CSV table of C-alpha atoms in Angstrom, one decimal:
chain,number,residue,atom,x,y,z
D,1487,UNK,CA,15.0,-24.9,-1.5
D,1488,UNK,CA,13.8,-21.2,-1.1
D,1489,UNK,CA,10.5,-19.8,-0.9
D,1490,UNK,CA,9.3,-17.0,0.2
D,1491,UNK,CA,6.4,-16.7,3.2
D,1492,UNK,CA,4.8,-14.1,2.8
D,1493,UNK,CA,3.2,-12.0,0.3
D,1494,UNK,CA,0.2,-10.2,-0.9
D,1495,UNK,CA,-1.7,-10.1,-4.0
D,1496,UNK,CA,-4.2,-7.2,-4.8
D,1497,UNK,CA,-6.8,-8.9,-2.1
D,1498,UNK,CA,-5.1,-7.4,0.7
D,1499,UNK,CA,-6.4,-3.5,1.2
D,1500,UNK,CA,-3.2,-2.5,0.5
D,1501,UNK,CA,-1.9,-5.0,-1.7
D,1502,UNK,CA,-1.2,-3.7,-5.4
D,1503,UNK,CA,1.2,-6.9,-6.4
D,1504,UNK,CA,-1.1,-9.2,-9.6
D,1505,UNK,CA,-0.1,-13.3,-8.8
D,1506,UNK,CA,1.7,-13.1,-12.8
D,1507,UNK,CA,3.7,-10.2,-12.3
D,1508,UNK,CA,5.3,-11.9,-8.9
D,1509,UNK,CA,6.4,-14.5,-11.0
D,1510,UNK,CA,7.7,-13.0,-14.3
D,1511,UNK,CA,9.5,-11.1,-11.8
D,1512,UNK,CA,11.1,-13.9,-9.8
D,1513,UNK,CA,11.9,-15.3,-13.8
D,1514,UNK,CA,13.4,-11.9,-15.1
D,1515,UNK,CA,15.1,-10.8,-11.7
D,1516,UNK,CA,16.5,-14.4,-11.8
D,1517,UNK,CA,15.4,-14.5,-7.8
D,1518,UNK,CA,16.5,-17.8,-5.7
D,1519,UNK,CA,13.2,-18.3,-4.6
D,1520,UNK,CA,11.4,-21.0,-5.9
D,1521,UNK,CA,8.4,-20.5,-4.6
D,1522,UNK,CA,6.1,-17.7,-2.8
D,1523,UNK,CA,3.1,-17.8,0.0
D,1524,UNK,CA,-0.3,-15.2,-0.7
D,1525,UNK,CA,-0.4,-14.2,3.6
D,1526,UNK,CA,-3.4,-11.7,2.6
D,1527,UNK,CA,-4.3,-10.0,5.0
D,1528,UNK,CA,-7.9,-10.9,7.3
D,1529,UNK,CA,-8.7,-13.6,5.2
D,1530,UNK,CA,-7.8,-17.2,3.6
D,1531,UNK,CA,-8.5,-16.9,-0.4
D,1532,UNK,CA,-9.8,-20.7,-1.0
D,1533,UNK,CA,-11.5,-19.4,-4.0
D,1534,UNK,CA,-8.1,-18.5,-6.6
D,1535,UNK,CA,-6.5,-21.0,-8.8
D,1536,UNK,CA,-2.3,-20.7,-9.2
D,1537,UNK,CA,-1.8,-23.8,-11.0
D,1538,UNK,CA,-1.4,-22.7,-14.9
D,1539,UNK,CA,1.2,-19.7,-13.4
D,1540,UNK,CA,2.8,-22.6,-11.3
D,1541,UNK,CA,3.3,-24.4,-14.9
D,1542,UNK,CA,4.1,-21.1,-16.8
D,1543,UNK,CA,7.3,-20.3,-14.3
D,1544,UNK,CA,7.5,-23.5,-13.1
D,1545,UNK,CA,7.0,-21.8,-9.6
D,1546,UNK,CA,5.3,-23.6,-6.3
D,1547,UNK,CA,2.0,-20.8,-5.3
D,1548,UNK,CA,0.5,-21.6,-2.0
D,1549,UNK,CA,-1.9,-19.8,-0.1
D,1550,UNK,CA,-2.3,-18.9,3.6
D,1551,UNK,CA,-3.1,-15.7,5.9
D,1552,UNK,CA,-2.5,-13.0,8.2
D,1553,UNK,CA,-4.8,-12.1,10.7
D,1554,UNK,CA,-4.5,-9.8,13.7
D,1555,UNK,CA,-4.5,-11.2,17.5
D,1556,UNK,CA,-4.1,-8.8,20.9
D,1557,UNK,CA,-0.4,-9.9,20.6
D,1558,UNK,CA,0.1,-9.0,16.9
D,1559,UNK,CA,-0.1,-10.5,13.5
D,1560,UNK,CA,0.1,-13.5,12.8
D,1561,UNK,CA,0.8,-16.0,9.6
D,1562,UNK,CA,-1.3,-19.0,9.7
D,1563,UNK,CA,0.1,-21.9,7.4
D,1564,UNK,CA,-2.1,-25.0,6.4
D,1565,UNK,CA,-6.0,-22.9,6.4
D,1566,UNK,CA,-8.2,-26.1,5.9
D,1567,UNK,CA,-12.3,-25.3,6.3
D,1568,UNK,CA,-12.3,-26.4,10.2
D,1569,UNK,CA,-10.2,-24.2,10.7
D,1570,UNK,CA,-11.4,-20.9,9.4
D,1571,UNK,CA,-14.8,-21.4,11.0
D,1572,UNK,CA,-12.5,-21.9,14.2
D,1573,UNK,CA,-12.2,-18.1,14.4
D,1574,UNK,CA,-12.6,-14.8,12.7
D,1575,UNK,CA,-10.4,-14.5,9.9
D,1576,UNK,CA,-11.6,-10.7,9.1
D,1577,UNK,CA,-11.7,-10.0,13.3
D,1578,UNK,CA,-8.6,-7.3,14.2
D,1579,UNK,CA,-8.6,-8.0,17.9
D,1580,UNK,CA,-9.2,-12.1,18.2
D,1581,UNK,CA,-7.0,-13.3,21.3
D,1582,UNK,CA,-4.1,-15.2,20.2
D,1583,UNK,CA,-4.1,-17.7,22.3
D,1584,UNK,CA,-7.8,-19.0,20.7
D,1585,UNK,CA,-5.5,-18.6,17.3
D,1586,UNK,CA,-3.0,-20.7,18.1
D,1587,UNK,CA,-5.1,-23.5,19.9
D,1588,UNK,CA,-6.8,-23.4,16.7
D,1589,UNK,CA,-4.3,-24.0,14.0
D,1590,UNK,CA,-2.4,-26.5,16.2
D,1591,UNK,CA,-6.3,-28.9,17.3
D,1592,UNK,CA,-6.0,-28.3,12.8
D,1593,UNK,CA,-2.9,-29.2,11.7
D,1594,UNK,CA,-2.1,-26.1,10.5
D,1595,UNK,CA,1.2,-23.5,12.1
D,1596,UNK,CA,0.1,-20.5,13.5
D,1597,UNK,CA,4.0,-18.6,13.4
D,1598,UNK,CA,3.6,-14.6,14.5
D,1599,UNK,CA,5.3,-12.5,11.8
D,1600,UNK,CA,7.4,-9.1,12.8
D,1601,UNK,CA,7.6,-9.7,16.2
D,1602,UNK,CA,10.4,-7.0,16.3
D,1603,UNK,CA,7.6,-4.4,15.1
D,1604,UNK,CA,5.4,-1.8,17.2
D,1605,UNK,CA,1.6,-3.0,18.4
D,1606,UNK,CA,1.4,-5.6,15.5
D,1607,UNK,CA,5.0,-7.0,16.5
D,1608,UNK,CA,5.1,-10.4,19.1
D,1609,UNK,CA,7.1,-8.5,21.1
D,1610,UNK,CA,6.1,-5.2,21.8
D,1611,UNK,CA,3.5,-7.7,23.7
D,1612,UNK,CA,5.5,-9.0,25.5
D,1613,UNK,CA,6.3,-5.8,27.0
D,1614,UNK,CA,3.5,-4.2,27.8
D,1615,UNK,CA,2.0,-8.1,29.1
D,1616,UNK,CA,3.9,-10.7,29.7
D,1617,UNK,CA,4.6,-13.6,27.7
D,1618,UNK,CA,2.8,-16.2,26.7
D,1619,UNK,CA,2.9,-20.3,26.2
D,1620,UNK,CA,1.8,-21.5,22.9
D,1621,UNK,CA,4.7,-20.2,19.4
D,1622,UNK,CA,7.2,-21.7,19.1
D,1623,UNK,CA,8.1,-20.2,15.0
D,1624,UNK,CA,8.4,-16.3,14.7
D,1625,UNK,CA,9.3,-14.6,11.4
D,1626,UNK,CA,12.8,-12.7,12.5
D,1627,UNK,CA,13.2,-12.3,9.1
D,1628,UNK,CA,10.8,-9.6,7.2
D,1629,UNK,CA,11.5,-7.5,3.9
D,1630,UNK,CA,9.6,-5.1,6.0
D,1631,UNK,CA,11.5,-4.2,8.5
D,1632,UNK,CA,12.4,-0.7,9.7
D,1633,UNK,CA,16.1,-0.4,11.0
D,1634,UNK,CA,16.4,-2.3,14.1
D,1635,UNK,CA,13.8,-4.1,14.1
D,1636,UNK,CA,14.3,-7.3,12.2
D,1637,UNK,CA,18.1,-7.6,15.1
D,1638,UNK,CA,14.9,-7.0,17.4
D,1639,UNK,CA,13.2,-10.6,16.7
D,1640,UNK,CA,16.1,-12.6,16.0
D,1641,UNK,CA,17.5,-11.0,19.3
D,1642,UNK,CA,14.2,-11.5,21.0
D,1643,UNK,CA,13.3,-15.3,19.4
D,1644,UNK,CA,16.9,-16.4,20.7
D,1645,UNK,CA,16.2,-16.3,24.4
D,1646,UNK,CA,12.3,-17.2,24.1
D,1647,UNK,CA,13.8,-20.4,22.1
D,1648,UNK,CA,11.7,-20.4,18.3
D,1649,UNK,CA,13.0,-21.0,15.6
D,1650,UNK,CA,12.5,-18.4,13.0
D,1651,UNK,CA,11.5,-17.9,9.3
D,1652,UNK,CA,11.5,-16.1,6.3
D,1653,UNK,CA,9.4,-13.3,4.4
D,1654,UNK,CA,9.3,-10.2,2.6
D,1655,UNK,CA,6.1,-8.8,3.7
D,1656,UNK,CA,5.8,-7.4,-0.1
D,1657,UNK,CA,2.6,-5.0,-1.3
D,1658,UNK,CA,4.2,-4.5,-4.1
D,1659,UNK,CA,5.9,-6.8,-7.1
D,1660,UNK,CA,9.8,-6.1,-6.6
D,1661,UNK,CA,9.5,-6.5,-2.8
D,1662,UNK,CA,9.2,-10.1,-3.2
D,1663,UNK,CA,12.2,-11.9,-2.0
D,1664,UNK,CA,13.6,-9.5,0.3
D,1665,UNK,CA,13.8,-11.9,3.0
D,1666,UNK,CA,13.0,-15.5,2.6
D,1667,UNK,CA,13.2,-19.0,3.8
D,1668,UNK,CA,15.6,-22.1,3.2
D,1669,UNK,CA,14.5,-25.6,3.6
D,1670,UNK,CA,16.4,-28.7,3.6
D,1671,UNK,CA,13.5,-31.3,1.7
D,1672,UNK,CA,12.0,-30.2,-1.1
D,1673,UNK,CA,8.6,-28.9,-0.8
D,1674,UNK,CA,5.3,-29.4,-3.3
D,1675,UNK,CA,2.2,-28.5,-0.8
D,1676,UNK,CA,0.5,-27.2,1.5
D,1677,UNK,CA,1.5,-30.0,4.0
D,1678,UNK,CA,4.8,-30.8,2.9
D,1679,UNK,CA,5.1,-26.9,3.9
D,1680,UNK,CA,3.9,-27.4,7.4
D,1681,UNK,CA,5.8,-30.1,8.0
D,1682,UNK,CA,8.9,-28.5,7.6
D,1683,UNK,CA,8.3,-25.4,9.0
D,1684,UNK,CA,6.4,-28.0,12.7
D,1685,UNK,CA,10.1,-30.7,12.3
D,1686,UNK,CA,11.9,-27.3,12.1
D,1687,UNK,CA,13.4,-28.1,8.5
D,1688,UNK,CA,14.3,-24.6,7.6
D,1689,UNK,CA,16.3,-21.0,8.2
D,1690,UNK,CA,15.6,-17.7,7.7
D,1691,UNK,CA,16.9,-16.1,4.8
D,1692,UNK,CA,17.6,-12.3,3.8
D,1693,UNK,CA,18.1,-10.9,1.2
D,1694,UNK,CA,17.9,-7.2,1.5
S,1029,UNK,CA,10.9,6.8,-23.8
S,1030,UNK,CA,9.1,5.0,-25.7
S,1031,UNK,CA,7.4,1.8,-25.8
S,1032,UNK,CA,10.4,0.1,-27.9
S,1033,UNK,CA,12.9,0.9,-25.6
S,1034,UNK,CA,10.9,-0.9,-21.9
S,1035,UNK,CA,11.9,-4.1,-20.3
S,1036,UNK,CA,10.5,-5.4,-17.8
S,1037,UNK,CA,12.4,-5.3,-14.9
S,1038,UNK,CA,14.6,-1.8,-16.2
S,1039,UNK,CA,14.4,0.5,-12.6
S,1040,UNK,CA,13.7,4.2,-13.7
S,1041,UNK,CA,17.0,6.8,-12.7
S,1042,UNK,CA,16.1,7.7,-9.3
S,1043,UNK,CA,15.1,11.2,-7.7
S,1044,UNK,CA,15.3,13.4,-5.1
S,1045,UNK,CA,12.7,15.5,-5.1
S,1046,UNK,CA,12.7,18.8,-3.6
S,1047,UNK,CA,10.6,19.6,-0.1
S,1048,UNK,CA,11.7,21.5,1.7
S,1049,UNK,CA,9.3,25.0,3.3
S,1050,UNK,CA,9.1,26.5,0.3
S,1051,UNK,CA,8.2,23.9,-1.9
S,1052,UNK,CA,5.6,22.9,0.5
S,1053,UNK,CA,3.9,26.8,1.1
S,1054,UNK,CA,3.6,26.5,-2.8
S,1055,UNK,CA,2.5,23.4,-3.0
S,1056,UNK,CA,-0.7,24.0,-0.2
S,1057,UNK,CA,-1.7,26.8,-1.8
S,1058,UNK,CA,-2.3,25.2,-6.0
S,1059,UNK,CA,-4.0,21.7,-4.1
S,1060,UNK,CA,-6.5,24.0,-1.7
S,1061,UNK,CA,-4.2,22.0,1.5
S,1062,UNK,CA,-2.9,25.3,3.6
S,1063,UNK,CA,-2.6,23.7,6.4
S,1064,UNK,CA,-0.4,24.4,9.7
S,1065,UNK,CA,0.0,20.7,10.0
S,1066,UNK,CA,2.0,21.4,6.4
S,1067,UNK,CA,3.5,25.2,6.9
S,1068,UNK,CA,4.0,25.2,10.7
S,1069,UNK,CA,7.3,23.0,12.5
S,1070,UNK,CA,5.4,24.1,15.7
S,1071,UNK,CA,2.1,23.6,15.1
S,1072,UNK,CA,2.8,20.2,13.7
S,1073,UNK,CA,5.1,19.4,17.1
S,1074,UNK,CA,2.1,20.2,19.0
S,1075,UNK,CA,0.0,18.0,17.2
S,1076,UNK,CA,1.9,14.7,17.6
S,1077,UNK,CA,3.9,15.0,15.0
S,1078,UNK,CA,7.4,14.9,14.0
S,1079,UNK,CA,7.3,17.6,12.7
S,1080,UNK,CA,5.7,19.8,9.5
S,1081,UNK,CA,4.8,16.8,6.6
S,1082,UNK,CA,5.1,16.6,3.1
S,1083,UNK,CA,0.8,16.4,2.4
S,1084,UNK,CA,0.5,12.7,0.6
S,1085,UNK,CA,-0.2,13.7,-2.4
S,1086,UNK,CA,2.8,15.8,-3.3
S,1087,UNK,CA,4.5,12.6,-2.4
S,1088,UNK,CA,2.1,11.4,-5.5
S,1089,UNK,CA,3.3,14.1,-7.8
S,1090,UNK,CA,6.5,13.9,-7.2
S,1091,UNK,CA,5.9,10.2,-7.9
S,1092,UNK,CA,4.5,11.2,-11.6
S,1093,UNK,CA,7.2,13.5,-12.8
S,1094,UNK,CA,9.8,11.2,-11.7
S,1095,UNK,CA,8.0,8.9,-14.5
S,1096,UNK,CA,7.6,11.9,-16.6
S,1097,UNK,CA,11.9,12.2,-15.9
S,1098,UNK,CA,12.3,9.2,-17.7
S,1099,UNK,CA,9.2,9.7,-20.4
S,1100,UNK,CA,9.2,12.9,-21.7
S,1101,UNK,CA,5.1,12.7,-22.9
S,1102,UNK,CA,4.0,8.6,-20.5
S,1103,UNK,CA,1.0,9.6,-20.1
S,1104,UNK,CA,0.0,8.6,-16.5
S,1105,UNK,CA,-3.4,6.6,-17.0
S,1106,UNK,CA,-3.7,5.7,-13.3
S,1107,UNK,CA,-1.1,6.3,-10.0
S,1108,UNK,CA,-2.2,4.0,-6.5
S,1109,UNK,CA,-0.9,5.4,-3.9
S,1110,UNK,CA,-0.3,3.8,0.6
S,1111,UNK,CA,1.3,6.3,2.5
S,1112,UNK,CA,2.9,4.5,5.4
S,1113,UNK,CA,4.8,7.3,7.2
S,1114,UNK,CA,5.0,10.6,7.0
S,1115,UNK,CA,7.5,12.4,5.3
S,1116,UNK,CA,8.4,15.7,7.6
S,1117,UNK,CA,9.5,19.0,5.7
S,1118,UNK,CA,12.9,20.1,5.3
S,1119,UNK,CA,14.4,16.8,5.4
S,1120,UNK,CA,15.8,14.5,1.7
S,1121,UNK,CA,13.3,12.1,0.2
S,1122,UNK,CA,13.9,9.7,-2.4
S,1123,UNK,CA,12.0,8.3,-5.4
S,1124,UNK,CA,12.4,4.4,-7.1
S,1125,UNK,CA,10.8,3.2,-10.0
S,1126,UNK,CA,10.8,-0.1,-11.7
S,1127,UNK,CA,8.4,-1.2,-14.9
S,1128,UNK,CA,7.3,-5.0,-13.7
S,1129,UNK,CA,4.8,-5.5,-17.0
S,1130,UNK,CA,4.7,-4.5,-20.4
S,1131,UNK,CA,1.0,-4.9,-22.2
S,1132,UNK,CA,2.0,-4.8,-25.8
S,1133,UNK,CA,-1.4,-4.5,-27.2
S,1134,UNK,CA,-1.3,-1.3,-25.9
S,1135,UNK,CA,1.7,0.1,-25.1
S,1136,UNK,CA,0.8,0.7,-21.6
S,1137,UNK,CA,4.0,-0.1,-18.2
S,1138,UNK,CA,2.8,-0.5,-14.9
S,1139,UNK,CA,5.5,0.9,-12.4
S,1140,UNK,CA,6.1,0.2,-8.9
S,1141,UNK,CA,6.7,3.2,-7.2
S,1142,UNK,CA,8.1,3.2,-3.8
S,1143,UNK,CA,9.5,6.5,-1.6
S,1144,UNK,CA,11.5,6.5,0.8
S,1145,UNK,CA,12.1,9.0,4.3
S,1146,UNK,CA,15.6,10.5,4.7
S,1147,UNK,CA,16.8,7.0,7.2
S,1148,UNK,CA,16.2,5.1,4.6
S,1149,UNK,CA,12.0,4.0,5.4
S,1150,UNK,CA,9.4,3.4,2.7
S,1151,UNK,CA,7.2,6.9,3.4
S,1152,UNK,CA,4.9,5.4,-0.1
S,1153,UNK,CA,4.1,3.1,-1.9
S,1154,UNK,CA,2.1,2.6,-5.1
S,1155,UNK,CA,1.9,1.6,-8.5
S,1156,UNK,CA,1.8,3.3,-11.8
S,1157,UNK,CA,-0.2,3.0,-14.7
S,1158,UNK,CA,1.7,4.8,-18.1
S,1159,UNK,CA,1.1,4.4,-21.5
S,1160,UNK,CA,4.1,5.5,-23.9
S,1161,UNK,CA,4.9,6.3,-26.9
S,1162,UNK,CA,5.2,3.9,-29.8
X,1325,UNK,CA,-15.4,-0.6,18.5
X,1326,UNK,CA,-17.4,1.1,15.8
X,1327,UNK,CA,-19.6,-1.5,14.7
X,1328,UNK,CA,-18.4,-1.7,11.3
X,1329,UNK,CA,-20.8,-3.5,9.8
X,1330,UNK,CA,-23.2,-1.2,9.5
X,1331,UNK,CA,-21.6,2.3,8.9
X,1332,UNK,CA,-20.5,-0.1,5.5
X,1333,UNK,CA,-24.9,-0.6,5.7
X,1334,UNK,CA,-25.3,2.6,6.1
X,1335,UNK,CA,-22.9,4.8,3.7
X,1336,UNK,CA,-21.6,2.8,1.4
X,1337,UNK,CA,-21.7,3.0,-2.6
X,1338,UNK,CA,-24.6,5.9,-1.9
X,1339,UNK,CA,-24.0,9.0,-3.5
X,1340,UNK,CA,-24.1,12.0,-0.9
X,1341,UNK,CA,-22.3,14.8,-2.4
X,1342,UNK,CA,-21.8,17.6,-5.5
X,1343,UNK,CA,-19.1,19.9,-5.6
X,1344,UNK,CA,-18.7,22.3,-8.5
X,1345,UNK,CA,-14.6,23.5,-9.6
X,1346,UNK,CA,-13.3,25.8,-12.1
X,1347,UNK,CA,-9.8,24.7,-13.2
X,1348,UNK,CA,-7.0,27.9,-12.9
X,1349,UNK,CA,-4.2,27.4,-15.1
X,1350,UNK,CA,-1.8,29.5,-12.5
X,1351,UNK,CA,-3.0,27.1,-9.8
X,1352,UNK,CA,-2.5,23.7,-12.8
X,1353,UNK,CA,1.8,25.5,-12.8
X,1354,UNK,CA,2.0,26.2,-9.7
X,1355,UNK,CA,1.1,22.9,-8.4
X,1356,UNK,CA,3.7,21.4,-11.6
X,1357,UNK,CA,6.1,23.5,-10.0
X,1358,UNK,CA,6.4,21.4,-7.0
X,1359,UNK,CA,6.4,18.6,-7.7
X,1360,UNK,CA,9.4,19.4,-9.7
X,1361,UNK,CA,7.4,18.3,-12.4
X,1362,UNK,CA,9.4,20.5,-16.2
X,1363,UNK,CA,6.9,18.0,-18.8
X,1364,UNK,CA,5.9,20.4,-21.0
X,1365,UNK,CA,2.5,19.0,-21.0
X,1366,UNK,CA,2.2,20.3,-16.8
X,1367,UNK,CA,4.4,23.4,-16.9
X,1368,UNK,CA,3.9,25.3,-19.9
X,1369,UNK,CA,0.5,26.9,-21.0
X,1370,UNK,CA,1.8,27.4,-24.5
X,1371,UNK,CA,2.2,23.4,-25.3
X,1372,UNK,CA,-1.1,21.8,-27.4
X,1373,UNK,CA,-1.5,19.6,-25.3
X,1374,UNK,CA,-0.8,21.3,-22.0
X,1375,UNK,CA,-3.4,19.9,-19.1
X,1376,UNK,CA,-3.1,19.2,-15.5
X,1377,UNK,CA,-0.8,17.7,-13.8
X,1378,UNK,CA,-2.3,13.9,-13.0
X,1379,UNK,CA,-2.2,13.7,-9.1
X,1380,UNK,CA,-4.0,17.5,-9.0
X,1381,UNK,CA,-7.4,16.3,-9.1
X,1382,UNK,CA,-6.1,13.9,-6.0
X,1383,UNK,CA,-6.5,17.9,-4.3
X,1384,UNK,CA,-10.0,18.4,-5.3
X,1385,UNK,CA,-12.4,17.1,-2.7
X,1386,UNK,CA,-10.0,17.7,0.6
X,1387,UNK,CA,-13.7,19.4,1.7
X,1388,UNK,CA,-15.3,18.2,4.9
X,1389,UNK,CA,-18.6,18.4,3.1
X,1390,UNK,CA,-17.4,16.2,0.1
X,1391,UNK,CA,-16.2,13.8,1.9
X,1392,UNK,CA,-17.5,13.1,5.3
X,1393,UNK,CA,-21.9,12.8,4.6
X,1394,UNK,CA,-24.7,15.4,6.6
X,1395,UNK,CA,-25.2,12.7,9.4
X,1396,UNK,CA,-22.5,9.9,8.8
X,1397,UNK,CA,-21.4,9.3,12.0
X,1398,UNK,CA,-19.0,11.3,15.2
X,1399,UNK,CA,-16.1,8.7,15.1
X,1400,UNK,CA,-14.5,11.0,18.0
X,1401,UNK,CA,-11.9,13.2,17.7
X,1402,UNK,CA,-8.6,10.6,17.0
X,1403,UNK,CA,-6.3,12.1,14.1
X,1404,UNK,CA,-7.4,11.9,10.8
X,1405,UNK,CA,-4.4,10.6,8.3
X,1406,UNK,CA,-4.1,9.5,4.3
X,1407,UNK,CA,-4.1,6.9,4.0
X,1408,UNK,CA,-3.1,6.9,0.5
X,1409,UNK,CA,-4.7,7.9,-3.0
X,1410,UNK,CA,-6.0,6.7,-6.3
X,1411,UNK,CA,-6.3,8.1,-9.1
X,1412,UNK,CA,-6.8,7.3,-12.7
X,1413,UNK,CA,-7.5,9.8,-15.1
X,1414,UNK,CA,-10.7,9.3,-18.2
X,1415,UNK,CA,-9.9,11.6,-19.9
X,1416,UNK,CA,-7.8,15.4,-20.1
X,1417,UNK,CA,-8.6,18.3,-17.5
X,1418,UNK,CA,-7.7,21.7,-19.0
X,1419,UNK,CA,-6.9,24.8,-17.5
X,1420,UNK,CA,-11.3,25.8,-17.4
X,1421,UNK,CA,-12.7,22.8,-16.9
X,1422,UNK,CA,-15.3,23.3,-14.8
X,1423,UNK,CA,-15.8,19.9,-13.0
X,1424,UNK,CA,-18.4,18.3,-11.0
X,1425,UNK,CA,-16.7,15.9,-7.9
X,1426,UNK,CA,-19.5,13.1,-7.1
X,1427,UNK,CA,-19.0,11.7,-4.1
X,1428,UNK,CA,-19.5,8.8,-2.3
X,1429,UNK,CA,-17.4,6.3,0.5
X,1430,UNK,CA,-16.9,3.2,-1.2
X,1431,UNK,CA,-15.7,1.2,1.8
X,1432,UNK,CA,-15.0,1.2,5.8
X,1433,UNK,CA,-13.0,-1.3,7.3
X,1434,UNK,CA,-10.4,-1.8,10.6
X,1435,UNK,CA,-6.8,-2.6,10.6
X,1436,UNK,CA,-3.5,-2.8,13.3
X,1437,UNK,CA,-0.5,-0.8,12.5
X,1438,UNK,CA,2.5,0.4,13.8
X,1439,UNK,CA,-0.2,3.2,15.3
X,1440,UNK,CA,-2.4,1.0,16.9
X,1441,UNK,CA,-6.0,0.2,15.4
X,1442,UNK,CA,-7.3,1.9,13.0
X,1443,UNK,CA,-10.7,2.8,11.5
X,1444,UNK,CA,-10.5,2.4,6.7
X,1445,UNK,CA,-12.4,5.0,5.6
X,1446,UNK,CA,-12.9,4.9,1.4
X,1447,UNK,CA,-13.9,8.1,-0.2
X,1448,UNK,CA,-14.8,7.8,-3.8
X,1449,UNK,CA,-14.4,10.9,-6.0
X,1450,UNK,CA,-16.3,10.9,-9.7
X,1451,UNK,CA,-15.4,13.7,-11.5
X,1452,UNK,CA,-16.9,14.7,-14.4
X,1453,UNK,CA,-16.9,17.8,-16.9
X,1454,UNK,CA,-18.9,20.6,-18.3
X,1455,UNK,CA,-19.9,18.1,-20.4
X,1456,UNK,CA,-20.8,15.2,-18.0
X,1457,UNK,CA,-17.8,13.5,-19.5
X,1458,UNK,CA,-16.1,11.2,-16.8
X,1459,UNK,CA,-12.5,13.3,-16.2
X,1460,UNK,CA,-11.1,11.1,-13.5
X,1461,UNK,CA,-12.5,8.8,-10.1
X,1462,UNK,CA,-10.3,9.4,-7.0
X,1463,UNK,CA,-10.0,7.5,-4.3
X,1464,UNK,CA,-8.9,8.7,-1.3
X,1465,UNK,CA,-8.0,6.5,2.4
X,1466,UNK,CA,-8.3,8.1,5.5
X,1467,UNK,CA,-7.6,7.0,8.2
X,1468,UNK,CA,-9.4,7.6,11.6
X,1469,UNK,CA,-7.3,6.4,15.4
X,1470,UNK,CA,-9.3,3.9,17.2
X,1471,UNK,CA,-10.1,2.8,21.1
X,1472,UNK,CA,-9.0,-0.7,20.8
């Protein structure tokens, strides 16, 4: 089962993709995706209901968040009410230690995305400030990476012993599926996704 | 190009717009944007830029021109672009587009837009809503 | 870091400036030519549907007065970058039209990117023609580098 774990819709300030257009694009282009996760910037969307689209297109549509920290951007999967009160999703200067600890405490998974990117990637901050504890999973393939960034992500993840996943980071429809994550077991819900990421029963794939 | 000829997922023919200094100078005069950041490589470098940069709105103009080349007579109702990185004057660029939605009632198509710089890095992303003839 | 909530409360959604523009034929022609657009609707004055290129309107109102209210706080000397533009065309704009642009700030928010912490200011210009009919809405997203 393959899911794109990093996508943005029009709910993100720089997102220009409608969710139903993602669905029809995946089917029309026969992309090897079984679903995708919406990771809107600096927010958790607890209102949108995509069950009708899931039924219509036979796709799994899950919701997560991309938050901003002093060590770059971090995807948070398994957001629940307790976690939304644990730190301010809208801030751009959250402490990564707080985000990682809160996610662990609330049964969620927090994983730095595009870690090989300047300024908003984890490893750029490691170079300047030294490594931190609490990270075990990072996005090694990102569909928006520039040449060399994914290579750095993969090499550094390997060096630090981090597991990897992939996501397109699509902001427009036609970029969904550039990178994704393949799972060993069926994923039917956000709880299944969190369990699979925690257990490491998945691997990053790139389709660029 | 008529609405009935368009399919979801169609790619627009790629274009390679002219981003030479001559064209940029013509543009900035017409667009009330005659600033050295766009027309003087040395000045732009003194501002920390890699060279004179193509105005963002000119990139938007190139993407619109690609749509008109694909569908002459089409009317662009909305064009929304995000400028992600600079594009340097006197280099090369590529415009791409793809049809991502069709509104049969109003003969509108939704088009994804991207513009790549000479290194293949995406410098502009966007979308357009375009009205086509029957 | 600037107080974004306070900025939003004080400035978002309030019209603060009006300006007038007369659309000139040669300017419209040069604009289309520089973009490489040969569609006669935008490049041939003898075409019965001749009008300004749809992105032309995004060039009007790029002045300090039209973009920034007089009493808007000084956000420092960090470089301003054009973060993007949205243009919605509501009616054709033709040479000879006299347009009025009404300015407001539509949104203010912060985010981090490859260049560091950035403040986004969304400037909205609503354009009306000489008959007071709306012809276009333009959003200009100005990025201002700020101290973390």
